[in-house]
Amino acid sequence: MSSAKRSGVAGVEDTLQNLWETRPVRPRAGRKIAGVSAAIGLRYGIDPILVRVAFVVGALYGGAGLVLYLLGWLLLPKEGDPMPGSAQPTRQPTGTAMAVLLVLLLIPSVFWLTSSRAIIGLALGLGALYLLHRNYGDRTAPPAPTPGPTSAPVVQQDANTWVYPGTTSAAEAPRQTPPSWDPLGVAPFAWDLPEPSEPEEEPAPRRPRRRWITFVTLGVAAFAAGLASVLGAPLEVSLAIALAVLGAGMVVGAFTRGGRGLIGAAIPVGALAVVLAVLPGTGFTGDFGDDEVRAAAPHEVAPHYQRSAGSITLDLRDLRIADGQEVRTGATVGIGAILVHVPSDVDITARCAAELGSVHCLSDSAEGRSVERSVVDQGDNGPGGGHIVLDLTVGTGDVEVVRD
C-alpha cells in the first residue's frame, strides 16, 4: 500500500475515533423527544431544526431516518449533573433499561431497510455525519480536563526558622533557636536525626471502563438480527444471531473492562429466542385459556379448534354417527394440552404430534422433541359405527386421545 493510501486510511480512522470520543451530548433543555437533533446541532453549531427536518425526510425515505434516530438515542450520551466543585455537566451513558428497549425497537425498525432507497438513505445519513464532523468537528468540542493550578506551600521566612533535627515544623520544635552556648548545633541532643522512611508507592492508575463496547455491540446485534430477518431467517434464528453478537461483545468486554450493560440485554433476548424456538411456527391467534366442547351431532363439531396458550378438550363420547358417515376435526395449541374423548364403537384415525412434550394417541405413546404418532383403531367391535378423523398438534405440552 502506498504512503498516500496509508495516510488516507489513517485519516479516516483518526476522524472516526475523534467522532466517537467527542460525540454530541443529548442536552436536557431544548429536546423534543430524546435530544438527538439538539445534540447534533449544538455540537456542530447548526440549527437543530435542520437536523430534525433531515431525520423526518430520512424516515419518509425508506425508514432510514427512524433507524438513525434510534441509533443516536442509543449511542449518544446524555447530559448529567456536574461533578462537585465543577460547573461542567458530565456525560452519562444511556441507561441499561432504555438501551434494552431501544435494541428491541431497532430490530423491527431495521426490517424497513429492505429497499435500495432505504439503504441509500442510511448511507447518506452516516456519510453526512462523517463529513459534518470532518469539517466542523472543532466547533464546541468538549474541552479536555485540565488540572487545577497547584502551588507549593509558602513558608514564612523570618529570622528564627531553625528547628531541631527530628521535628517536622517550627511549631513542633521545643525551641525556635539553638541555645546561646551552642550556636552551631554540635550538642549531642542536636544529633537526633529522623529515621529514613520508605517511599510511598504511587497507586496504580485505574483502567478506564470502555462503555462504548456496550453501545457498539448493541447496535451491531440489532443490525445483524434485522439483516438476518430481511434475508428470510425465522425470528428465533435472528434473535440467536443477536445473542451471539452480544456474547462476543461480553467476551471482548471481559478483557477490556467494558460491556457490563450487555448482560441486561442478553437475558431477555435469549429468553425470547428460547421461547420462540419451542413454539410451533403456525397456528397463533392470540387466543388464551381453556376451551371445552361437547358434541352430540356431527354438525356441532367444528373443522378446527385453536389456542395460542391453554387447553382444548373435545368430548365426543355422545356423538352419534351413522354407518359410513365420516367426521373430520382437528386442534392446535401453542403451549398447553389437547384431550379428546372418542366413543367406544366408532372407527378412529388420529394423528397426534408435539414439538416438545408427550403424545398418548390411543394405544401408542411417545415423548420428547418433535414426536408424532398416527393410529388407526376400529375399536373392540371391529369396523363400522362411523368414522372420526383427528389431526392434533401442540407446540409445547401434551396430546391425548382416549376411548371411553
mmCIF file of C-alpha atoms in Angstrom, residues 63-286:
data_model
loop_
_atom_site.group_PDB
_atom_site.id
_atom_site.type_symbol
_atom_site.label_atom_id
_atom_site.label_comp_id
_atom_site.label_asym_id
_atom_site.label_seq_id
_atom_site.Cartn_x
_atom_site.Cartn_y
_atom_site.Cartn_z
ATOM 1 C CA GLY A 63 -37.283 4.470 7.141
ATOM 2 C CA ALA A 64 -33.555 5.224 7.391
ATOM 3 C CA GLY A 65 -34.193 8.370 9.459
ATOM 4 C CA LEU A 66 -36.011 6.399 12.162
ATOM 5 C CA VAL A 67 -33.192 3.857 12.422
ATOM 6 C CA LEU A 68 -30.576 6.617 12.601
ATOM 7 C CA TYR A 69 -32.525 8.447 15.311
ATOM 8 C CA LEU A 70 -32.830 5.294 17.422
ATOM 9 C CA LEU A 71 -29.109 4.651 16.968
ATOM 10 C CA GLY A 72 -28.365 8.216 18.074
ATOM 11 C CA TRP A 73 -30.594 7.759 21.110
ATOM 12 C CA LEU A 74 -28.707 4.587 21.970
ATOM 13 C CA LEU A 75 -25.124 5.699 21.289
ATOM 14 C CA LEU A 76 -25.068 9.400 22.230
ATOM 15 C CA PRO A 77 -24.549 10.084 25.946
ATOM 16 C CA LYS A 78 -26.958 12.246 27.880
ATOM 17 C CA GLU A 79 -26.219 15.350 29.920
ATOM 18 C CA GLY A 80 -25.650 14.561 33.583
ATOM 19 C CA ASP A 81 -25.218 16.534 36.774
ATOM 20 C CA PRO A 82 -21.913 18.370 37.237
ATOM 21 C CA MET A 83 -19.282 16.896 39.495
ATOM 22 C CA PRO A 84 -18.862 18.533 42.903
ATOM 23 C CA GLY A 85 -16.844 21.685 42.526
ATOM 24 C CA SER A 86 -17.301 21.849 38.761
ATOM 25 C CA ALA A 87 -19.779 23.711 36.586
ATOM 26 C CA GLN A 88 -19.232 21.427 33.578
ATOM 27 C CA PRO A 89 -22.016 18.807 33.116
ATOM 28 C CA THR A 90 -20.957 15.189 32.929
ATOM 29 C CA ARG A 91 -21.547 12.745 30.075
ATOM 30 C CA GLN A 92 -23.813 9.925 31.230
ATOM 31 C CA PRO A 93 -24.414 6.766 29.141
ATOM 32 C CA THR A 94 -27.894 5.659 28.193
ATOM 33 C CA GLY A 95 -29.454 3.628 30.985
ATOM 34 C CA THR A 96 -29.451 -0.154 30.701
ATOM 35 C CA ALA A 97 -33.242 -0.479 30.665
ATOM 36 C CA MET A 98 -33.581 2.181 27.969
ATOM 37 C CA ALA A 99 -30.745 0.597 25.958
ATOM 38 C CA VAL A 100 -32.512 -2.779 26.001
ATOM 39 C CA LEU A 101 -35.768 -1.137 24.909
ATOM 40 C CA LEU A 102 -34.011 0.689 22.071
ATOM 41 C CA VAL A 103 -32.414 -2.542 20.847
ATOM 42 C CA LEU A 104 -35.821 -4.229 20.828
ATOM 43 C CA LEU A 105 -37.184 -1.276 18.837
ATOM 44 C CA LEU A 106 -34.250 -1.344 16.441
ATOM 45 C CA ILE A 107 -34.840 -4.981 15.478
ATOM 46 C CA PRO A 108 -38.217 -4.371 13.769
ATOM 47 C CA SER A 109 -37.093 -0.936 12.573
ATOM 48 C CA VAL A 110 -34.240 -2.473 10.606
ATOM 49 C CA PHE A 111 -36.876 -4.503 8.734
ATOM 50 C CA TRP A 112 -37.716 -1.279 6.895
ATOM 51 C CA LEU A 113 -34.285 -1.248 5.305
ATOM 52 C CA THR A 114 -35.276 -3.739 2.636
ATOM 53 C CA SER A 115 -35.264 -1.450 -0.380
ATOM 54 C CA SER A 116 -32.366 0.168 -2.158
ATOM 55 C CA ARG A 117 -33.854 3.573 -1.329
ATOM 56 C CA ALA A 118 -33.696 2.830 2.411
ATOM 57 C CA ILE A 119 -30.110 1.571 2.214
ATOM 58 C CA ILE A 120 -29.092 4.663 0.246
ATOM 59 C CA GLY A 121 -30.794 6.857 2.851
ATOM 60 C CA LEU A 122 -28.911 5.124 5.660
ATOM 61 C CA ALA A 123 -25.594 5.509 3.825
ATOM 62 C CA LEU A 124 -26.298 9.198 3.121
ATOM 63 C CA GLY A 125 -27.123 9.835 6.775
ATOM 64 C CA LEU A 126 -23.959 8.216 8.067
ATOM 65 C CA GLY A 127 -21.868 9.900 5.368
ATOM 66 C CA ALA A 128 -23.346 13.301 6.216
ATOM 67 C CA LEU A 129 -22.448 12.857 9.881
ATOM 68 C CA TYR A 130 -18.879 11.877 8.945
ATOM 69 C CA LEU A 131 -18.416 14.921 6.677
ATOM 70 C CA LEU A 132 -20.030 17.182 9.272
ATOM 71 C CA HIS A 133 -17.539 16.080 11.894
ATOM 72 C CA ARG A 134 -14.616 16.192 9.485
ATOM 73 C CA ASN A 135 -15.299 19.820 8.550
ATOM 74 C CA TYR A 136 -16.867 21.211 11.730
ATOM 75 C CA GLY A 137 -15.553 18.879 14.425
ATOM 76 C CA ASP A 138 -13.623 21.686 16.108
ATOM 77 C CA ARG A 139 -16.814 23.616 16.872
ATOM 78 C CA THR A 140 -17.875 23.474 20.537
ATOM 79 C CA ALA A 141 -15.706 20.414 21.085
ATOM 80 C CA PRO A 142 -15.750 19.235 24.711
ATOM 81 C CA PRO A 143 -12.757 20.749 26.473
ATOM 82 C CA ALA A 144 -10.114 18.357 27.710
ATOM 83 C CA PRO A 145 -9.950 18.214 31.508
ATOM 84 C CA THR A 146 -7.151 20.395 32.779
ATOM 85 C CA PRO A 147 -5.708 20.010 36.252
ATOM 86 C CA GLY A 148 -6.263 22.906 38.573
ATOM 87 C CA PRO A 149 -3.381 25.202 39.460
ATOM 88 C CA THR A 150 -1.200 23.835 42.204
ATOM 89 C CA SER A 151 1.186 25.822 44.289
ATOM 90 C CA ALA A 152 3.780 24.809 46.796
ATOM 91 C CA PRO A 153 3.123 25.770 50.422
ATOM 92 C CA VAL A 154 4.601 29.103 51.288
ATOM 93 C CA VAL A 155 6.851 29.086 54.301
ATOM 94 C CA GLN A 156 7.049 32.283 56.243
ATOM 95 C CA GLN A 157 10.662 33.318 56.219
ATOM 96 C CA ASP A 158 11.908 35.261 59.180
ATOM 97 C CA ALA A 159 14.907 35.465 61.405
ATOM 98 C CA ASN A 160 14.061 32.378 63.526
ATOM 99 C CA THR A 161 13.108 29.430 61.317
ATOM 100 C CA TRP A 162 15.674 26.922 62.557
ATOM 101 C CA VAL A 163 14.191 23.760 64.117
ATOM 102 C CA TYR A 164 15.767 20.918 65.956
ATOM 103 C CA PRO A 165 16.533 17.786 63.930
ATOM 104 C CA GLY A 166 13.773 15.202 64.306
ATOM 105 C CA THR A 167 10.889 17.723 64.314
ATOM 106 C CA THR A 168 8.600 18.329 61.356
ATOM 107 C CA SER A 169 7.861 22.002 61.693
ATOM 108 C CA ALA A 170 8.850 25.024 63.610
ATOM 109 C CA ALA A 171 5.642 24.831 65.636
ATOM 110 C CA GLU A 172 6.622 21.395 66.981
ATOM 111 C CA ALA A 173 10.130 22.432 67.942
ATOM 112 C CA PRO A 174 10.781 22.895 71.672
ATOM 113 C CA ARG A 175 12.943 25.884 70.789
ATOM 114 C CA GLN A 176 12.981 28.248 67.825
ATOM 115 C CA THR A 177 16.715 28.989 68.040
ATOM 116 C CA PRO A 178 19.753 26.939 69.085
ATOM 117 C CA PRO A 179 20.957 27.548 72.619
ATOM 118 C CA SER A 180 23.164 30.536 73.030
ATOM 119 C CA TRP A 181 26.075 28.390 74.201
ATOM 120 C CA ASP A 182 25.854 26.099 71.072
ATOM 121 C CA PRO A 183 25.098 28.292 68.046
ATOM 122 C CA LEU A 184 26.474 25.642 65.640
ATOM 123 C CA GLY A 185 24.243 22.798 66.929
ATOM 124 C CA VAL A 186 27.059 20.428 67.911
ATOM 125 C CA ALA A 187 25.499 19.375 71.196
ATOM 126 C CA PRO A 188 24.654 15.611 71.400
ATOM 127 C CA PHE A 189 20.900 16.215 71.764
ATOM 128 C CA ALA A 190 21.022 18.052 68.434
ATOM 129 C CA TRP A 191 22.292 14.936 66.669
ATOM 130 C CA ASP A 192 18.959 13.053 66.900
ATOM 131 C CA LEU A 193 18.178 12.778 63.196
ATOM 132 C CA PRO A 194 14.878 11.274 61.946
ATOM 133 C CA GLU A 195 14.885 7.696 60.688
ATOM 134 C CA PRO A 196 14.643 7.448 56.914
ATOM 135 C CA SER A 197 11.187 6.360 55.801
ATOM 136 C CA GLU A 198 10.281 4.093 52.912
ATOM 137 C CA PRO A 199 8.991 5.987 49.872
ATOM 138 C CA GLU A 200 5.253 5.600 49.432
ATOM 139 C CA GLU A 201 4.194 3.624 46.394
ATOM 140 C CA GLU A 202 2.042 5.533 43.996
ATOM 141 C CA PRO A 203 -1.356 3.856 43.476
ATOM 142 C CA ALA A 204 -1.709 2.206 40.107
ATOM 143 C CA PRO A 205 -3.926 4.241 37.818
ATOM 144 C CA ARG A 206 -7.377 2.730 37.335
ATOM 145 C CA ARG A 207 -8.060 1.466 33.876
ATOM 146 C CA PRO A 208 -10.982 3.373 32.413
ATOM 147 C CA ARG A 209 -14.120 1.420 31.618
ATOM 148 C CA ARG A 210 -14.841 1.302 27.925
ATOM 149 C CA ARG A 211 -18.581 1.945 27.802
ATOM 150 C CA TRP A 212 -18.509 2.287 24.030
ATOM 151 C CA ILE A 213 -18.237 -1.517 23.772
ATOM 152 C CA THR A 214 -21.795 -1.811 25.102
ATOM 153 C CA PHE A 215 -23.307 0.652 22.657
ATOM 154 C CA VAL A 216 -21.393 -0.585 19.614
ATOM 155 C CA THR A 217 -22.268 -4.217 20.378
ATOM 156 C CA LEU A 218 -25.962 -3.394 20.848
ATOM 157 C CA GLY A 219 -26.018 -1.590 17.516
ATOM 158 C CA VAL A 220 -24.235 -4.427 15.704
ATOM 159 C CA ALA A 221 -26.555 -7.010 17.298
ATOM 160 C CA ALA A 222 -29.663 -5.117 16.189
ATOM 161 C CA PHE A 223 -28.322 -4.679 12.674
ATOM 162 C CA ALA A 224 -27.300 -8.347 12.382
ATOM 163 C CA ALA A 225 -30.696 -9.567 13.600
ATOM 164 C CA GLY A 226 -32.525 -7.256 11.229
ATOM 165 C CA LEU A 227 -30.376 -8.268 8.285
ATOM 166 C CA ALA A 228 -30.967 -11.964 9.019
ATOM 167 C CA SER A 229 -34.721 -11.395 9.130
ATOM 168 C CA VAL A 230 -34.631 -9.469 5.859
ATOM 169 C CA LEU A 231 -32.811 -12.401 4.271
ATOM 170 C CA GLY A 232 -35.634 -14.727 5.338
ATOM 171 C CA ALA A 233 -34.374 -16.211 8.616
ATOM 172 C CA PRO A 234 -37.024 -17.083 11.243
ATOM 173 C CA LEU A 235 -37.368 -14.724 14.166
ATOM 174 C CA GLU A 236 -35.818 -17.174 16.619
ATOM 175 C CA VAL A 237 -32.771 -17.500 14.332
ATOM 176 C CA SER A 238 -32.444 -13.720 14.108
ATOM 177 C CA LEU A 239 -32.593 -13.463 17.895
ATOM 178 C CA ALA A 240 -29.995 -16.224 18.194
ATOM 179 C CA ILE A 241 -27.681 -14.234 15.892
ATOM 180 C CA ALA A 242 -28.201 -11.135 18.027
ATOM 181 C CA LEU A 243 -27.463 -13.197 21.138
ATOM 182 C CA ALA A 244 -24.224 -14.462 19.562
ATOM 183 C CA VAL A 245 -23.121 -10.881 18.852
ATOM 184 C CA LEU A 246 -23.950 -9.881 22.436
ATOM 185 C CA GLY A 247 -21.922 -12.846 23.695
ATOM 186 C CA ALA A 248 -18.940 -11.824 21.591
ATOM 187 C CA GLY A 249 -19.222 -8.289 22.968
ATOM 188 C CA MET A 250 -19.242 -9.618 26.541
ATOM 189 C CA VAL A 251 -16.110 -11.673 25.822
ATOM 190 C CA VAL A 252 -14.336 -8.588 24.471
ATOM 191 C CA GLY A 253 -15.597 -6.558 27.424
ATOM 192 C CA ALA A 254 -14.188 -9.107 29.876
ATOM 193 C CA PHE A 255 -10.668 -8.265 28.656
ATOM 194 C CA THR A 256 -11.172 -4.503 28.277
ATOM 195 C CA ARG A 257 -13.251 -3.652 31.382
ATOM 196 C CA GLY A 258 -16.417 -2.873 29.482
ATOM 197 C CA GLY A 259 -19.646 -4.312 28.185
ATOM 198 C CA ARG A 260 -21.356 -4.915 31.529
ATOM 199 C CA GLY A 261 -24.606 -3.461 30.218
ATOM 200 C CA LEU A 262 -24.781 -6.268 27.651
ATOM 201 C CA ILE A 263 -25.862 -8.722 30.353
ATOM 202 C CA GLY A 264 -29.172 -6.909 30.797
ATOM 203 C CA ALA A 265 -29.787 -7.062 27.046
ATOM 204 C CA ALA A 266 -28.748 -10.699 26.586
ATOM 205 C CA ILE A 267 -31.171 -12.067 29.201
ATOM 206 C CA PRO A 268 -34.483 -11.004 27.535
ATOM 207 C CA VAL A 269 -33.155 -11.671 24.016
ATOM 208 C CA GLY A 270 -32.036 -15.166 24.995
ATOM 209 C CA ALA A 271 -35.298 -15.935 26.813
ATOM 210 C CA LEU A 272 -37.378 -14.799 23.842
ATOM 211 C CA ALA A 273 -35.252 -16.852 21.445
ATOM 212 C CA VAL A 274 -35.724 -19.979 23.557
ATOM 213 C CA VAL A 275 -39.489 -19.489 23.793
ATOM 214 C CA LEU A 276 -39.863 -18.954 20.060
ATOM 215 C CA ALA A 277 -37.658 -21.972 19.328
ATOM 216 C CA VAL A 278 -40.016 -24.356 21.121
ATOM 217 C CA LEU A 279 -43.277 -22.888 19.858
ATOM 218 C CA PRO A 280 -44.889 -24.084 16.636
ATOM 219 C CA GLY A 281 -44.377 -21.863 13.651
ATOM 220 C CA THR A 282 -48.072 -21.613 12.758
ATOM 221 C CA GLY A 283 -51.415 -21.552 14.476
ATOM 222 C CA PHE A 284 -51.161 -18.492 16.714
ATOM 223 C CA THR A 285 -54.312 -16.439 17.021
ATOM 224 C CA GLY A 286 -53.733 -14.644 20.288
#
